[in-house]
Short mmCIF file of C-alpha atoms in Angstrom, two decimals:
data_model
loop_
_atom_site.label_atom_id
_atom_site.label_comp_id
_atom_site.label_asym_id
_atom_site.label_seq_id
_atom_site.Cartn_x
_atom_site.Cartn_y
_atom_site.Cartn_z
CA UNK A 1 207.73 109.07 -29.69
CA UNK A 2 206.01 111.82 -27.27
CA UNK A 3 203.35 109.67 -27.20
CA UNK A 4 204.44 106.51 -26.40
CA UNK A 5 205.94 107.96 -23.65
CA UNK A 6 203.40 109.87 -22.68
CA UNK A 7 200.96 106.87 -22.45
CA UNK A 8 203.83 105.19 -20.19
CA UNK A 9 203.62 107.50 -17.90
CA UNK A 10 199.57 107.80 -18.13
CA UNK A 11 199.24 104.10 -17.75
CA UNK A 12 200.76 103.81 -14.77
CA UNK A 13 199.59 107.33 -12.65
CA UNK A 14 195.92 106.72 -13.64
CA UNK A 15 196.31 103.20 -12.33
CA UNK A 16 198.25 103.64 -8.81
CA UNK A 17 195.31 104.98 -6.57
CA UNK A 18 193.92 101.47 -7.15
CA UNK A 19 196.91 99.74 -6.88
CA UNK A 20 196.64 98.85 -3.15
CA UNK A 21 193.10 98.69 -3.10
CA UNK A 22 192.79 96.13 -6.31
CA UNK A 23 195.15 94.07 -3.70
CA UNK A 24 193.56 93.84 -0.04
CA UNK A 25 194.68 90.61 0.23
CA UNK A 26 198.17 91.43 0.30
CA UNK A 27 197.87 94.47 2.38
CA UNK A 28 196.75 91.90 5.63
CA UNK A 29 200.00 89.78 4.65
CA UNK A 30 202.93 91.25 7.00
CA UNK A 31 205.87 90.01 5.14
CA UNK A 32 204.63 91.19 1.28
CA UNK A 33 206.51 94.50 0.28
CA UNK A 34 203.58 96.35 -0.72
CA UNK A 35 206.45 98.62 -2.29
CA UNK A 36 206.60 96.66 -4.61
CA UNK A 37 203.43 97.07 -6.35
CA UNK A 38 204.09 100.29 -8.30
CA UNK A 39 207.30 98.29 -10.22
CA UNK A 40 205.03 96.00 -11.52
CA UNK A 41 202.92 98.52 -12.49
CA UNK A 42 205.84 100.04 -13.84
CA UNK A 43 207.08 97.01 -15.74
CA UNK A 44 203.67 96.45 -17.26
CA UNK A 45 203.40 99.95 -18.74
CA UNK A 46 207.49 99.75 -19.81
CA UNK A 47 206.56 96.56 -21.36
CA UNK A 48 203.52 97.87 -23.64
CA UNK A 49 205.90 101.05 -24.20
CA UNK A 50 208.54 98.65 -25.43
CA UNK A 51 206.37 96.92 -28.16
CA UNK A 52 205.71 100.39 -29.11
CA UNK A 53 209.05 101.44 -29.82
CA UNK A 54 209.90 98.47 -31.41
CA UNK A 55 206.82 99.17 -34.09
CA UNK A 56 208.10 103.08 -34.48
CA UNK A 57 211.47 101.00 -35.01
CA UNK A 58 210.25 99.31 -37.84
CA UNK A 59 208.55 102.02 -39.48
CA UNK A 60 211.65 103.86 -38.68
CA UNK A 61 213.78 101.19 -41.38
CA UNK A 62 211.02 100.60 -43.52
CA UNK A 63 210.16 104.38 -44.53
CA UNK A 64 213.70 106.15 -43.29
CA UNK A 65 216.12 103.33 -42.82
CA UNK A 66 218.52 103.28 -40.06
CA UNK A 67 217.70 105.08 -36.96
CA UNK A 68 220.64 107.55 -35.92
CA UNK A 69 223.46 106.61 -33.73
CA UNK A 70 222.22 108.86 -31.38
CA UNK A 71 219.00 106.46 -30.50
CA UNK A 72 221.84 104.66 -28.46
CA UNK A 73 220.76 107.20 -25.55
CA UNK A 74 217.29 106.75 -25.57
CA UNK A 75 217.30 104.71 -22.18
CA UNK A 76 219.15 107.02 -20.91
CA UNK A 77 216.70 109.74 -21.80
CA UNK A 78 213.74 107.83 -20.34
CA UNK A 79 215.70 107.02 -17.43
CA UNK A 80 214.49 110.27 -15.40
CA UNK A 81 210.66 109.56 -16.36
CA UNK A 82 210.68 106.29 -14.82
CA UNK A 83 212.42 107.77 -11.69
CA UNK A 84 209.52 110.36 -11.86
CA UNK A 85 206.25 107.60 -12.69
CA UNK A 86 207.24 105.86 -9.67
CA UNK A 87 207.60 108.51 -6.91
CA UNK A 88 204.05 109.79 -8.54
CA UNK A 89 202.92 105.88 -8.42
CA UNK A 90 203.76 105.11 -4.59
CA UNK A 91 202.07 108.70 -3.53
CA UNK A 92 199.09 108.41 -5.08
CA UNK A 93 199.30 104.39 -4.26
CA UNK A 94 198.89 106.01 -0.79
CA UNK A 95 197.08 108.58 -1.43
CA UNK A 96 194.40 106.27 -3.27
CA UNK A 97 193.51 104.23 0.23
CA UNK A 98 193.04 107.32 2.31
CA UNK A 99 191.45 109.65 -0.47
CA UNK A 100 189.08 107.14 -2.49
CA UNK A 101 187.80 109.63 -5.25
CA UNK A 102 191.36 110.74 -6.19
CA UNK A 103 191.33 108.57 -9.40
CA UNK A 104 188.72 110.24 -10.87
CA UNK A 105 191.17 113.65 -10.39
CA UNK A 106 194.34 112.13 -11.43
CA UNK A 107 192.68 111.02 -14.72
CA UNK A 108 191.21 114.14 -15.52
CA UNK A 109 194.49 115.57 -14.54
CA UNK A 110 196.79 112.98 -16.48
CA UNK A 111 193.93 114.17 -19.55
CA UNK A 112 194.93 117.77 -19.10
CA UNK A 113 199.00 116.76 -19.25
CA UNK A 114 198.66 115.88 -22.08
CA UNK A 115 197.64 118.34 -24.08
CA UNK A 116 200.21 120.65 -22.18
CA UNK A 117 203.18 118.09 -23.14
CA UNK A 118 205.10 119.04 -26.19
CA UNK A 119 203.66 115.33 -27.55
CA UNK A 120 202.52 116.35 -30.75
CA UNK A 121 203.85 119.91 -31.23
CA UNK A 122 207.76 120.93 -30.54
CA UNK A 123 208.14 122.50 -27.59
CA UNK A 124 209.83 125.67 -30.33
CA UNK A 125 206.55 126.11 -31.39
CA UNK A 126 205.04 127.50 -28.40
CA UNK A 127 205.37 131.12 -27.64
CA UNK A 128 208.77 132.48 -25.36
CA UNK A 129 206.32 134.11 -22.73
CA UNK A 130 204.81 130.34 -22.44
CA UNK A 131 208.12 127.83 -21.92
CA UNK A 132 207.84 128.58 -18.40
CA UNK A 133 205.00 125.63 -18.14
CA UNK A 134 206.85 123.61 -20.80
CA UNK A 135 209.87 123.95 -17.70
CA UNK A 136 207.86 122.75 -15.08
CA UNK A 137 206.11 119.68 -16.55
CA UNK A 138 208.20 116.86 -15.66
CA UNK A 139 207.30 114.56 -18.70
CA UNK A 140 208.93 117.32 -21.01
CA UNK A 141 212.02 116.73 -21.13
CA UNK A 142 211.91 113.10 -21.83
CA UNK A 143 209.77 113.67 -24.36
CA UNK A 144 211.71 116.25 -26.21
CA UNK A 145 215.25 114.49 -25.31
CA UNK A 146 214.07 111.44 -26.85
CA UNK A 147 212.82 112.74 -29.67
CA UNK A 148 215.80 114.44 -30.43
CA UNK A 149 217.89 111.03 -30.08
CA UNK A 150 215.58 108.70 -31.79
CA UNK A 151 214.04 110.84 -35.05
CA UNK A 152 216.10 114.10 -35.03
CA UNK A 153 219.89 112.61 -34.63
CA UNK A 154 221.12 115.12 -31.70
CA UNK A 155 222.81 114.06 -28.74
CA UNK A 156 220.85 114.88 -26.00
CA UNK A 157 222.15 118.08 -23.51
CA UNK A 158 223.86 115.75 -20.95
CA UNK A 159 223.66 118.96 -18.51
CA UNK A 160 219.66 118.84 -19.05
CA UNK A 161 220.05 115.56 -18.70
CA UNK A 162 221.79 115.33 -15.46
CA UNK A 163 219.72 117.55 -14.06
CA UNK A 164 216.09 116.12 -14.69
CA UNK A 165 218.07 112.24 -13.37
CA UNK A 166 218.58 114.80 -10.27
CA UNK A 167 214.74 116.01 -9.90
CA UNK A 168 213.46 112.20 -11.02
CA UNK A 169 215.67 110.99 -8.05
CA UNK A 170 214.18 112.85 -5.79
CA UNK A 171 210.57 112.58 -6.92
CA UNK A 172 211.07 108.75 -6.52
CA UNK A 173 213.07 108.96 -3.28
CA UNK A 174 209.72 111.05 -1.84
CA UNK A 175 207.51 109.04 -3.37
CA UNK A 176 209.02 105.98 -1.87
CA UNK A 177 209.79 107.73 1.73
CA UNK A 178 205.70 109.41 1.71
CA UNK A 179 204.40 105.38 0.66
CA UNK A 180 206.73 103.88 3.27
CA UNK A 181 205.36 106.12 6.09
CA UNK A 182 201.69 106.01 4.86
CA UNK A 183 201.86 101.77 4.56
CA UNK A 184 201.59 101.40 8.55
CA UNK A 185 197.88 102.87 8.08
CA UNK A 186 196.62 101.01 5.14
CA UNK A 187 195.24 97.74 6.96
CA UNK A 188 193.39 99.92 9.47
CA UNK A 189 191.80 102.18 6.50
CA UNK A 190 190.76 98.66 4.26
#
């Protein structure tokens, strides 16, 4: 579950300093929302993440049976990621026509996540002096919420919950201001 997730995210942050530069030709086109191009990016990597699910689905009934009633909030417990992979998409989007090396960083970075996500460890199993960094990556709680829905049968903590739709929000509504703002220089920098 962690990982699926995890590789959601990944797909679509390792791709976005590219994403405006893999597309000059819409970049000279003044009515094309360049905005735009981190949804699709978005919609790709939901798309491969859904055929994933689906197969943990099906292993799911074959070697368990029904999932829990829970698993009903599963979208909502992605919800905040999304929010979160697209404000990180449309900065470095930006970010990747101005600063040309940064993909080589953000994948090295993106590497280093994940072995600091709870993806294939519970985030219980790491030491109290350590949850601090387990608080401040924003892929954690998605990870750990869903997993808790989908395999473990808990509800997730709608406070939590409400909280990290707060932060993923605002990462998005950054993301989206800092790309808007940025967009004006793009055809002078290609």
């Amino acid at each position: 579950t962690g990982l699926i997730l995890f590789n959601f995210f990944a797909e679509c942050v390792t791709r976005s300093p590219g994403l405006v530069l893999e597309n000059v030709a819409y970049v000279k086109k003044v009515v094309f929302p360049l905005e735009i191009m981190p949804w699709v990016a978005a919609l790709q990597a939901g798309f491969n993440a859904l055929i994933a699910f689906a197969v943990l689905l099906l292993a799911h009934l074959w070697l368990v049976g029904l999932p829990p009633l829970s698993a009903l909030a599963v979208p909502l417990t992605v919800l905040p990621l999304v929010l979160i992979t697209l404000g990180l998409t449309w900065i470095l989007a930006s970010l990747g026509v101005f600063l040309r090396d940064i993909k080589q960083l953000v994948a090295l970075l993106t590497t280093g996540l994940m072995f600091l996500t709870p993806i294939f460890y519970p985030s219980s199993a790491i030491p109290p002096d350590y949850l601090w960094a387990v608080d401040l990556n924003p892929i954690a709680p998605a990870i750990e919420a869903t997993r808790d829905c989908l395999i473990f049968g808990k509800w997730p903590d709608w406070l939590a919950l409400v909280r990290h739709l707060v932060v993923g929000y605002a990462v998005a509504w950054i993301g989206l201001v800092w790309f808007l703002k940025t967009k004006k220089g793009f055809a002078d920098v290609i």
